[in-house]
C-alpha cells in the first residue's frame, strides 16, 4: 500500500531502505497470523533483517550523517531498566521490535529508526551482507550463551538459515569440529560447503539416544556445545544425549509450545540448558567480522526480488526453495 514517508523525531534517523531479508517469523506471521503470544491484530509491515542509507537526521543525532550506509538492530528499548543497563536489552520489558506484533517492520521504501540502534557499514560490506547481520546475530548470541571457543566440538541441529548462520559463527570462533543434522540432504550438502566438518541425515529409524552416541564417535568426541535450531522434539532429545558431560545446550528453535527433556540425563550430565532469545550487542562485532573476511555470508543469499515482487518473494521463502530471500526496496530510477 502507499504510505507517507515517515519523518525522524529526536534521536531518530530516516533511512532509505535498500535490502530486507525474509525471516521464518515473517512467513509465519503472513501465513498464520501469530507466533505464540505474538498475535497480529491489525495491519503491520513485516521485515526486520534490514539495511539502507540515512536520508534525514532528527534532532540530537550525533553518531550518523546523511549518506551513511547502515544496518539496523531491530530492537528499540527503554535504555533505563535493569536489563538495558546491564547489557541484556533483549529482556527489556518496554521493548519495541521490528515486525513483531503489535510493532510494525521495515519492509518499505523509507523507515524511521532510533539512531543508537543503527550501525554504519564499511564500504566493503554490501547492503545484502548488512541485512544478514540480523540472522547472524542469532547465531552469535547462541555461541556466546553456550561458550563456543577455539578447539571446541559443536553440534548444530537444523540446517535452516539460523542453523547455517550458527555454523558460520561457530566456524569463525574457531570450533575444531562442527556437525550439523537435518532431514534434508541438500541442506546438509550446502552446510558442508559452508564449513561443516560433519553432517548427519536423520532418518525415520534413528533414535535420539543411539544417535547421540553415534555423533560423538563421528566427531572424534562428543560436542562441548549443542545449538538447537529446529524446534523438533527429536532434536531437543538428541541435544541432551549427544552433548558431553558438563557441556551446554542452547535452545533457539521454536516448535510446539511445550517439549519434554530427558531430565535424568540432563541432571546426571550437569548440562547447562540455555534459552537463546534474539541477541544483544552483536552488530559492531559482526560488521567487523564480515568486513575482515572472517565470516562469508554471501553464499546463503540465494534469491533477490524487487519490492514490487514481495508476494513472490514470500512464496519462495515459504516453499523452502531458497536459504535467504532478499527484497530490494530501493526505488529504481527510470
mmCIF file of C-alpha atoms in Angstrom:
data_model
loop_
_atom_site.group_PDB
_atom_site.id
_atom_site.type_symbol
_atom_site.label_atom_id
_atom_site.label_comp_id
_atom_site.label_asym_id
_atom_site.label_seq_id
_atom_site.Cartn_x
_atom_site.Cartn_y
_atom_site.Cartn_z
ATOM 1 C CA UNK A 1 0.000 0.000 0.000
ATOM 2 C CA UNK A 2 1.018 3.640 -0.336
ATOM 3 C CA UNK A 3 2.098 5.263 2.909
ATOM 4 C CA UNK A 4 3.507 8.662 3.701
ATOM 5 C CA UNK A 5 7.258 8.996 4.154
ATOM 6 C CA UNK A 6 7.921 8.967 7.922
ATOM 7 C CA UNK A 7 9.840 11.880 9.429
ATOM 8 C CA UNK A 8 12.502 11.338 12.107
ATOM 9 C CA UNK A 9 11.912 12.636 15.613
ATOM 10 C CA UNK A 10 14.530 13.418 18.278
ATOM 11 C CA UNK A 11 17.235 10.769 18.341
ATOM 12 C CA UNK A 12 15.931 9.135 15.160
ATOM 13 C CA UNK A 13 17.065 8.817 11.559
ATOM 14 C CA UNK A 14 15.135 8.353 8.344
ATOM 15 C CA UNK A 15 16.505 5.517 6.228
ATOM 16 C CA UNK A 16 16.020 4.807 2.546
ATOM 17 C CA UNK A 17 15.663 1.046 2.763
ATOM 18 C CA UNK A 18 17.872 -0.945 0.415
ATOM 19 C CA UNK A 19 17.717 -4.638 1.349
ATOM 20 C CA UNK A 20 15.318 -6.521 3.615
ATOM 21 C CA UNK A 21 15.673 -10.260 4.212
ATOM 22 C CA UNK A 22 12.705 -12.533 4.839
ATOM 23 C CA UNK A 23 12.857 -14.392 8.145
ATOM 24 C CA UNK A 24 10.923 -17.517 9.046
ATOM 25 C CA UNK A 25 8.973 -15.412 11.546
ATOM 26 C CA UNK A 26 7.847 -13.087 8.738
ATOM 27 C CA UNK A 27 6.476 -16.092 6.855
ATOM 28 C CA UNK A 28 4.681 -17.375 9.970
ATOM 29 C CA UNK A 29 3.034 -14.019 10.661
ATOM 30 C CA UNK A 30 1.997 -13.840 6.997
ATOM 31 C CA UNK A 31 0.541 -17.350 6.894
ATOM 32 C CA UNK A 32 -0.657 -17.984 10.464
ATOM 33 C CA UNK A 33 -1.034 -14.501 11.940
ATOM 34 C CA UNK A 34 0.690 -15.442 15.176
ATOM 35 C CA UNK A 35 3.749 -16.931 16.834
ATOM 36 C CA UNK A 36 2.875 -17.950 20.380
ATOM 37 C CA UNK A 37 1.643 -14.911 22.287
ATOM 38 C CA UNK A 38 2.640 -12.517 19.481
ATOM 39 C CA UNK A 39 -0.632 -12.181 17.553
ATOM 40 C CA UNK A 40 -1.273 -9.971 14.520
ATOM 41 C CA UNK A 41 -4.408 -7.977 15.377
ATOM 42 C CA UNK A 42 -4.165 -5.295 12.702
ATOM 43 C CA UNK A 43 -2.157 -4.318 9.621
ATOM 44 C CA UNK A 44 1.605 -4.281 10.193
ATOM 45 C CA UNK A 45 4.664 -4.159 7.975
ATOM 46 C CA UNK A 46 6.935 -7.182 8.088
ATOM 47 C CA UNK A 47 10.730 -7.256 7.782
ATOM 48 C CA UNK A 48 13.426 -6.885 10.439
ATOM 49 C CA UNK A 49 16.592 -8.003 8.591
ATOM 50 C CA UNK A 50 17.367 -4.616 7.144
ATOM 51 C CA UNK A 51 19.920 -2.226 5.676
ATOM 52 C CA UNK A 52 19.753 1.143 3.937
ATOM 53 C CA UNK A 53 21.053 4.695 3.528
ATOM 54 C CA UNK A 54 20.499 7.501 6.049
ATOM 55 C CA UNK A 55 18.471 10.250 4.349
ATOM 56 C CA UNK A 56 17.489 12.542 7.256
ATOM 57 C CA UNK A 57 18.596 13.164 10.827
ATOM 58 C CA UNK A 58 16.294 14.007 13.688
ATOM 59 C CA UNK A 59 17.395 16.435 16.420
ATOM 60 C CA UNK A 60 20.275 15.365 18.677
ATOM 61 C CA UNK A 61 21.662 12.637 16.398
ATOM 62 C CA UNK A 62 25.466 12.670 16.683
ATOM 63 C CA UNK A 63 26.597 9.194 15.580
ATOM 64 C CA UNK A 64 25.378 9.260 11.967
ATOM 65 C CA UNK A 65 25.210 11.561 8.966
ATOM 66 C CA UNK A 66 23.123 11.745 5.804
ATOM 67 C CA UNK A 67 24.509 9.324 3.220
ATOM 68 C CA UNK A 68 25.790 6.749 5.705
ATOM 69 C CA UNK A 69 25.259 3.141 4.638
ATOM 70 C CA UNK A 70 23.781 1.347 7.632
ATOM 71 C CA UNK A 71 22.272 -1.807 9.113
ATOM 72 C CA UNK A 72 19.684 -1.830 11.888
ATOM 73 C CA UNK A 73 19.322 -3.739 15.126
ATOM 74 C CA UNK A 74 15.521 -4.290 15.217
ATOM 75 C CA UNK A 75 15.304 -3.526 18.939
ATOM 76 C CA UNK A 76 14.356 -0.169 20.384
ATOM 77 C CA UNK A 77 14.462 -0.326 24.171
ATOM 78 C CA UNK A 78 13.772 1.850 27.207
ATOM 79 C CA UNK A 79 17.523 2.177 27.929
ATOM 80 C CA UNK A 80 16.881 2.666 31.662
ATOM 81 C CA UNK A 81 15.657 -0.641 33.135
ATOM 82 C CA UNK A 82 17.935 -3.126 34.917
ATOM 83 C CA UNK A 83 18.234 -5.260 31.780
ATOM 84 C CA UNK A 84 19.166 -2.384 29.485
ATOM 85 C CA UNK A 85 21.688 -1.065 31.991
ATOM 86 C CA UNK A 86 23.279 -4.491 32.460
ATOM 87 C CA UNK A 87 23.649 -5.113 28.716
ATOM 88 C CA UNK A 88 20.759 -7.592 28.401
ATOM 89 C CA UNK A 89 18.483 -5.230 26.485
ATOM 90 C CA UNK A 90 16.729 -8.105 24.711
ATOM 91 C CA UNK A 91 15.000 -8.700 28.070
ATOM 92 C CA UNK A 92 13.696 -5.103 28.310
ATOM 93 C CA UNK A 93 10.018 -5.162 29.401
ATOM 94 C CA UNK A 94 9.292 -1.996 27.393
ATOM 95 C CA UNK A 95 10.659 -3.273 24.110
ATOM 96 C CA UNK A 96 9.861 -2.350 20.512
ATOM 97 C CA UNK A 97 10.985 -4.954 17.984
ATOM 98 C CA UNK A 98 10.539 -4.599 14.247
ATOM 99 C CA UNK A 99 7.836 -6.823 12.723
ATOM 100 C CA UNK A 100 6.778 -8.445 15.984
ATOM 101 C CA UNK A 101 3.116 -7.668 16.737
ATOM 102 C CA UNK A 102 1.979 -5.109 17.570
ATOM 103 C CA UNK A 103 5.170 -3.456 16.279
ATOM 104 C CA UNK A 104 5.497 -2.815 12.561
ATOM 105 C CA UNK A 105 8.534 -3.670 10.443
ATOM 106 C CA UNK A 106 10.847 -2.099 7.877
ATOM 107 C CA UNK A 107 9.719 -3.577 4.552
ATOM 108 C CA UNK A 108 9.100 -0.207 2.911
ATOM 109 C CA UNK A 109 10.826 2.425 0.800
ATOM 110 C CA UNK A 110 11.569 4.514 3.908
ATOM 111 C CA UNK A 111 11.764 3.712 7.590
ATOM 112 C CA UNK A 112 12.495 5.708 10.752
ATOM 113 C CA UNK A 113 14.592 4.078 13.477
ATOM 114 C CA UNK A 114 16.335 5.048 16.721
ATOM 115 C CA UNK A 115 19.826 6.239 15.799
ATOM 116 C CA UNK A 116 21.545 4.351 18.628
ATOM 117 C CA UNK A 117 20.330 1.057 17.143
ATOM 118 C CA UNK A 118 21.654 1.918 13.671
ATOM 119 C CA UNK A 119 25.214 0.963 12.681
ATOM 120 C CA UNK A 120 27.469 2.141 9.847
ATOM 121 C CA UNK A 121 28.587 -0.347 7.213
ATOM 122 C CA UNK A 122 32.148 -0.209 5.846
ATOM 123 C CA UNK A 123 32.444 0.278 2.094
ATOM 124 C CA UNK A 124 33.402 -3.370 1.579
ATOM 125 C CA UNK A 125 30.221 -4.686 3.254
ATOM 126 C CA UNK A 126 27.247 -4.841 0.892
ATOM 127 C CA UNK A 127 23.652 -3.999 1.775
ATOM 128 C CA UNK A 128 22.799 -7.699 1.445
ATOM 129 C CA UNK A 129 25.519 -8.582 3.949
ATOM 130 C CA UNK A 130 24.294 -5.763 6.182
ATOM 131 C CA UNK A 131 20.796 -7.233 6.215
ATOM 132 C CA UNK A 132 22.278 -10.636 7.081
ATOM 133 C CA UNK A 133 23.805 -9.269 10.286
ATOM 134 C CA UNK A 134 20.417 -9.954 11.905
ATOM 135 C CA UNK A 135 20.255 -13.746 11.359
ATOM 136 C CA UNK A 136 23.986 -13.981 12.055
ATOM 137 C CA UNK A 137 23.278 -12.218 15.349
ATOM 138 C CA UNK A 138 21.009 -15.068 16.410
ATOM 139 C CA UNK A 139 23.892 -17.475 15.827
ATOM 140 C CA UNK A 140 26.397 -15.227 17.581
ATOM 141 C CA UNK A 141 24.160 -14.851 20.621
ATOM 142 C CA UNK A 142 23.770 -18.628 20.840
ATOM 143 C CA UNK A 143 27.525 -19.211 20.511
ATOM 144 C CA UNK A 144 28.143 -16.682 23.268
ATOM 145 C CA UNK A 145 25.447 -18.149 25.518
ATOM 146 C CA UNK A 146 26.854 -21.685 25.349
ATOM 147 C CA UNK A 147 30.505 -20.601 25.351
ATOM 148 C CA UNK A 148 31.808 -21.762 21.971
ATOM 149 C CA UNK A 149 35.551 -21.193 21.749
ATOM 150 C CA UNK A 150 38.654 -22.392 19.897
ATOM 151 C CA UNK A 151 39.075 -26.131 19.608
ATOM 152 C CA UNK A 152 35.529 -26.996 20.668
ATOM 153 C CA UNK A 153 33.280 -29.607 19.111
ATOM 154 C CA UNK A 154 29.882 -28.100 18.262
ATOM 155 C CA UNK A 155 26.673 -29.858 17.232
ATOM 156 C CA UNK A 156 24.005 -27.833 15.412
ATOM 157 C CA UNK A 157 20.571 -29.410 14.982
ATOM 158 C CA UNK A 158 18.716 -27.983 11.993
ATOM 159 C CA UNK A 159 20.290 -26.699 8.770
ATOM 160 C CA UNK A 160 17.856 -23.883 8.050
ATOM 161 C CA UNK A 161 19.024 -20.246 7.794
ATOM 162 C CA UNK A 162 19.593 -19.888 11.552
ATOM 163 C CA UNK A 163 21.421 -23.205 11.800
ATOM 164 C CA UNK A 164 23.641 -22.213 8.890
ATOM 165 C CA UNK A 165 24.318 -18.786 10.425
ATOM 166 C CA UNK A 166 25.204 -20.502 13.709
ATOM 167 C CA UNK A 167 27.593 -22.707 11.721
ATOM 168 C CA UNK A 168 29.296 -19.665 10.173
ATOM 169 C CA UNK A 169 29.755 -18.038 13.582
ATOM 170 C CA UNK A 170 30.977 -21.228 15.299
ATOM 171 C CA UNK A 171 33.498 -21.689 12.498
ATOM 172 C CA UNK A 172 34.698 -18.090 12.901
ATOM 173 C CA UNK A 173 35.004 -18.675 16.655
ATOM 174 C CA UNK A 174 37.498 -21.453 15.989
ATOM 175 C CA UNK A 175 35.413 -24.568 16.611
ATOM 176 C CA UNK A 176 37.540 -27.558 15.585
ATOM 177 C CA UNK A 177 34.644 -29.826 14.649
ATOM 178 C CA UNK A 178 31.128 -28.801 13.658
ATOM 179 C CA UNK A 179 28.433 -31.384 12.978
ATOM 180 C CA UNK A 180 25.044 -30.302 11.636
ATOM 181 C CA UNK A 181 21.960 -32.501 11.396
ATOM 182 C CA UNK A 182 18.821 -32.232 9.280
ATOM 183 C CA UNK A 183 16.226 -34.292 7.404
ATOM 184 C CA UNK A 184 17.085 -32.569 4.095
ATOM 185 C CA UNK A 185 20.143 -33.936 2.272
ATOM 186 C CA UNK A 186 20.514 -30.840 0.075
ATOM 187 C CA UNK A 187 20.671 -28.570 3.113
ATOM 188 C CA UNK A 188 23.394 -30.767 4.563
ATOM 189 C CA UNK A 189 25.388 -30.635 1.332
ATOM 190 C CA UNK A 190 25.124 -26.855 1.495
ATOM 191 C CA UNK A 191 26.252 -26.861 5.137
ATOM 192 C CA UNK A 192 29.303 -28.884 4.122
ATOM 193 C CA UNK A 193 30.183 -26.208 1.554
ATOM 194 C CA UNK A 194 29.994 -23.569 4.313
ATOM 195 C CA UNK A 195 32.495 -25.387 6.504
ATOM 196 C CA UNK A 196 30.687 -28.087 8.472
ATOM 197 C CA UNK A 197 33.217 -30.832 9.199
ATOM 198 C CA UNK A 198 30.484 -33.440 9.632
ATOM 199 C CA UNK A 199 26.827 -33.812 8.662
ATOM 200 C CA UNK A 200 24.182 -36.361 9.549
ATOM 201 C CA UNK A 201 20.966 -37.014 7.628
ATOM 202 C CA UNK A 202 18.346 -38.008 10.189
ATOM 203 C CA UNK A 203 16.228 -40.963 9.109
ATOM 204 C CA UNK A 204 12.887 -42.262 10.334
ATOM 205 C CA UNK A 205 14.553 -45.170 12.131
ATOM 206 C CA UNK A 206 17.031 -43.031 14.086
ATOM 207 C CA UNK A 207 16.614 -42.845 17.862
ATOM 208 C CA UNK A 208 17.969 -39.806 19.752
ATOM 209 C CA UNK A 209 19.916 -41.710 22.411
ATOM 210 C CA UNK A 210 21.644 -44.014 19.918
ATOM 211 C CA UNK A 211 22.293 -41.148 17.525
ATOM 212 C CA UNK A 212 23.789 -39.044 20.313
ATOM 213 C CA UNK A 213 26.441 -41.718 20.877
ATOM 214 C CA UNK A 214 26.996 -42.088 17.130
ATOM 215 C CA UNK A 215 27.569 -38.342 16.687
ATOM 216 C CA UNK A 216 30.221 -38.392 19.418
ATOM 217 C CA UNK A 217 32.043 -41.131 17.523
ATOM 218 C CA UNK A 218 31.624 -39.289 14.216
ATOM 219 C CA UNK A 219 33.154 -36.099 15.629
ATOM 220 C CA UNK A 220 36.022 -37.811 17.439
ATOM 221 C CA UNK A 221 34.490 -36.947 20.793
ATOM 222 C CA UNK A 222 31.102 -35.645 21.949
ATOM 223 C CA UNK A 223 30.270 -31.976 21.389
ATOM 224 C CA UNK A 224 31.111 -29.444 24.074
ATOM 225 C CA UNK A 225 28.098 -27.427 22.967
ATOM 226 C CA UNK A 226 24.897 -28.112 21.036
ATOM 227 C CA UNK A 227 22.855 -25.355 19.397
ATOM 228 C CA UNK A 228 19.278 -26.498 18.746
ATOM 229 C CA UNK A 229 17.748 -24.635 15.797
ATOM 230 C CA UNK A 230 14.897 -26.878 14.628
ATOM 231 C CA UNK A 231 12.284 -26.778 17.376
ATOM 232 C CA UNK A 232 11.711 -30.526 16.921
ATOM 233 C CA UNK A 233 11.276 -32.795 19.949
ATOM 234 C CA UNK A 234 13.689 -35.300 18.390
ATOM 235 C CA UNK A 235 16.414 -32.660 18.201
ATOM 236 C CA UNK A 236 15.867 -31.497 21.775
ATOM 237 C CA UNK A 237 16.332 -35.093 22.933
ATOM 238 C CA UNK A 238 19.355 -35.508 20.657
ATOM 239 C CA UNK A 239 20.961 -32.364 22.082
ATOM 240 C CA UNK A 240 20.798 -33.795 25.601
ATOM 241 C CA UNK A 241 22.062 -37.252 24.650
ATOM 242 C CA UNK A 242 24.843 -36.012 22.352
ATOM 243 C CA UNK A 243 26.364 -33.208 24.436
ATOM 244 C CA UNK A 244 29.287 -34.198 26.633
ATOM 245 C CA UNK A 245 29.117 -34.152 30.432
ATOM 246 C CA UNK A 246 29.252 -30.595 31.848
ATOM 247 C CA UNK A 247 28.520 -29.221 28.385
ATOM 248 C CA UNK A 248 25.921 -26.682 27.300
ATOM 249 C CA UNK A 249 22.805 -26.774 25.136
ATOM 250 C CA UNK A 250 21.478 -23.582 23.561
ATOM 251 C CA UNK A 251 17.823 -23.588 22.517
ATOM 252 C CA UNK A 252 16.940 -21.301 19.601
ATOM 253 C CA UNK A 253 14.297 -23.365 17.792
ATOM 254 C CA UNK A 254 10.602 -22.659 18.326
ATOM 255 C CA UNK A 255 8.457 -25.740 17.831
ATOM 256 C CA UNK A 256 5.462 -26.837 19.901
ATOM 257 C CA UNK A 257 4.677 -24.611 22.917
ATOM 258 C CA UNK A 258 5.752 -27.484 25.181
ATOM 259 C CA UNK A 259 8.531 -30.024 24.696
ATOM 260 C CA UNK A 260 9.930 -32.574 27.149
ATOM 261 C CA UNK A 261 13.523 -33.058 28.272
ATOM 262 C CA UNK A 262 15.295 -36.300 29.206
ATOM 263 C CA UNK A 263 15.572 -34.811 32.662
ATOM 264 C CA UNK A 264 17.539 -37.600 34.363
ATOM 265 C CA UNK A 265 20.229 -37.448 31.671
ATOM 266 C CA UNK A 266 20.234 -33.635 31.779
ATOM 267 C CA UNK A 267 20.830 -33.648 35.537
ATOM 268 C CA UNK A 268 23.277 -36.566 35.586
ATOM 269 C CA UNK A 269 25.429 -34.921 32.910
ATOM 270 C CA UNK A 270 25.167 -31.482 34.594
ATOM 271 C CA UNK A 271 24.205 -29.884 31.297
ATOM 272 C CA UNK A 272 23.606 -26.150 31.154
ATOM 273 C CA UNK A 273 20.368 -25.563 29.211
ATOM 274 C CA UNK A 274 20.312 -22.017 27.861
ATOM 275 C CA UNK A 275 17.437 -20.257 26.172
ATOM 276 C CA UNK A 276 18.678 -18.066 23.309
ATOM 277 C CA UNK A 277 16.310 -15.172 22.607
ATOM 278 C CA UNK A 278 17.286 -12.867 19.774
ATOM 279 C CA UNK A 279 20.623 -11.155 20.599
ATOM 280 C CA UNK A 280 22.400 -8.255 22.299
ATOM 281 C CA UNK A 281 25.333 -6.075 21.238
ATOM 282 C CA UNK A 282 26.129 -8.084 18.121
ATOM 283 C CA UNK A 283 26.067 -5.585 15.236
ATOM 284 C CA UNK A 284 29.519 -3.996 15.754
ATOM 285 C CA UNK A 285 31.177 -7.408 16.173
ATOM 286 C CA UNK A 286 29.576 -8.996 13.125
ATOM 287 C CA UNK A 287 30.066 -5.988 10.860
ATOM 288 C CA UNK A 288 33.777 -6.074 11.699
ATOM 289 C CA UNK A 289 33.958 -9.850 11.145
ATOM 290 C CA UNK A 290 32.247 -9.606 7.750
ATOM 291 C CA UNK A 291 34.445 -6.675 6.733
ATOM 292 C CA UNK A 292 37.593 -8.578 7.761
ATOM 293 C CA UNK A 293 36.554 -11.674 5.806
ATOM 294 C CA UNK A 294 36.187 -13.819 8.918
ATOM 295 C CA UNK A 295 32.563 -14.578 8.032
ATOM 296 C CA UNK A 296 31.363 -15.013 4.447
ATOM 297 C CA UNK A 297 27.576 -14.821 4.462
ATOM 298 C CA UNK A 298 27.162 -14.293 0.713
ATOM 299 C CA UNK A 299 26.562 -17.975 -0.165
ATOM 300 C CA UNK A 300 23.366 -18.151 1.899
ATOM 301 C CA UNK A 301 21.763 -15.311 -0.116
ATOM 302 C CA UNK A 302 20.017 -17.385 -2.767
ATOM 303 C CA UNK A 303 17.183 -15.193 -4.101
ATOM 304 C CA UNK A 304 16.622 -11.494 -4.809
ATOM 305 C CA UNK A 305 13.313 -9.774 -5.588
ATOM 306 C CA UNK A 306 12.166 -6.175 -6.008
ATOM 307 C CA UNK A 307 9.713 -4.676 -3.540
ATOM 308 C CA UNK A 308 7.056 -4.949 -6.248
ATOM 309 C CA UNK A 309 7.680 -8.718 -6.225
ATOM 310 C CA UNK A 310 7.196 -9.059 -2.463
ATOM 311 C CA UNK A 311 4.412 -11.645 -2.747
ATOM 312 C CA UNK A 312 6.585 -13.813 -4.995
ATOM 313 C CA UNK A 313 9.468 -13.389 -2.540
ATOM 314 C CA UNK A 314 7.323 -14.600 0.359
ATOM 315 C CA UNK A 315 6.026 -17.537 -1.679
ATOM 316 C CA UNK A 316 9.631 -18.502 -2.423
ATOM 317 C CA UNK A 317 10.612 -18.247 1.247
ATOM 318 C CA UNK A 318 7.542 -20.255 2.276
ATOM 319 C CA UNK A 319 8.332 -23.026 -0.221
ATOM 320 C CA UNK A 320 11.797 -23.595 1.238
ATOM 321 C CA UNK A 321 13.311 -23.265 -2.240
ATOM 322 C CA UNK A 322 15.921 -20.786 -1.030
ATOM 323 C CA UNK A 323 18.060 -20.193 2.029
ATOM 324 C CA UNK A 324 17.929 -16.419 2.440
ATOM 325 C CA UNK A 325 15.475 -14.470 0.277
ATOM 326 C CA UNK A 326 16.176 -10.741 -0.135
ATOM 327 C CA UNK A 327 13.873 -7.907 -1.184
ATOM 328 C CA UNK A 328 15.341 -4.811 -2.847
ATOM 329 C CA UNK A 329 13.414 -1.815 -1.503
ATOM 330 C CA UNK A 330 15.314 0.883 -3.401
ATOM 331 C CA UNK A 331 13.354 2.869 -5.963
ATOM 332 C CA UNK A 332 14.924 2.393 -9.371
ATOM 333 C CA UNK A 333 15.430 5.493 -11.481
ATOM 334 C CA UNK A 334 13.829 5.356 -14.941
#
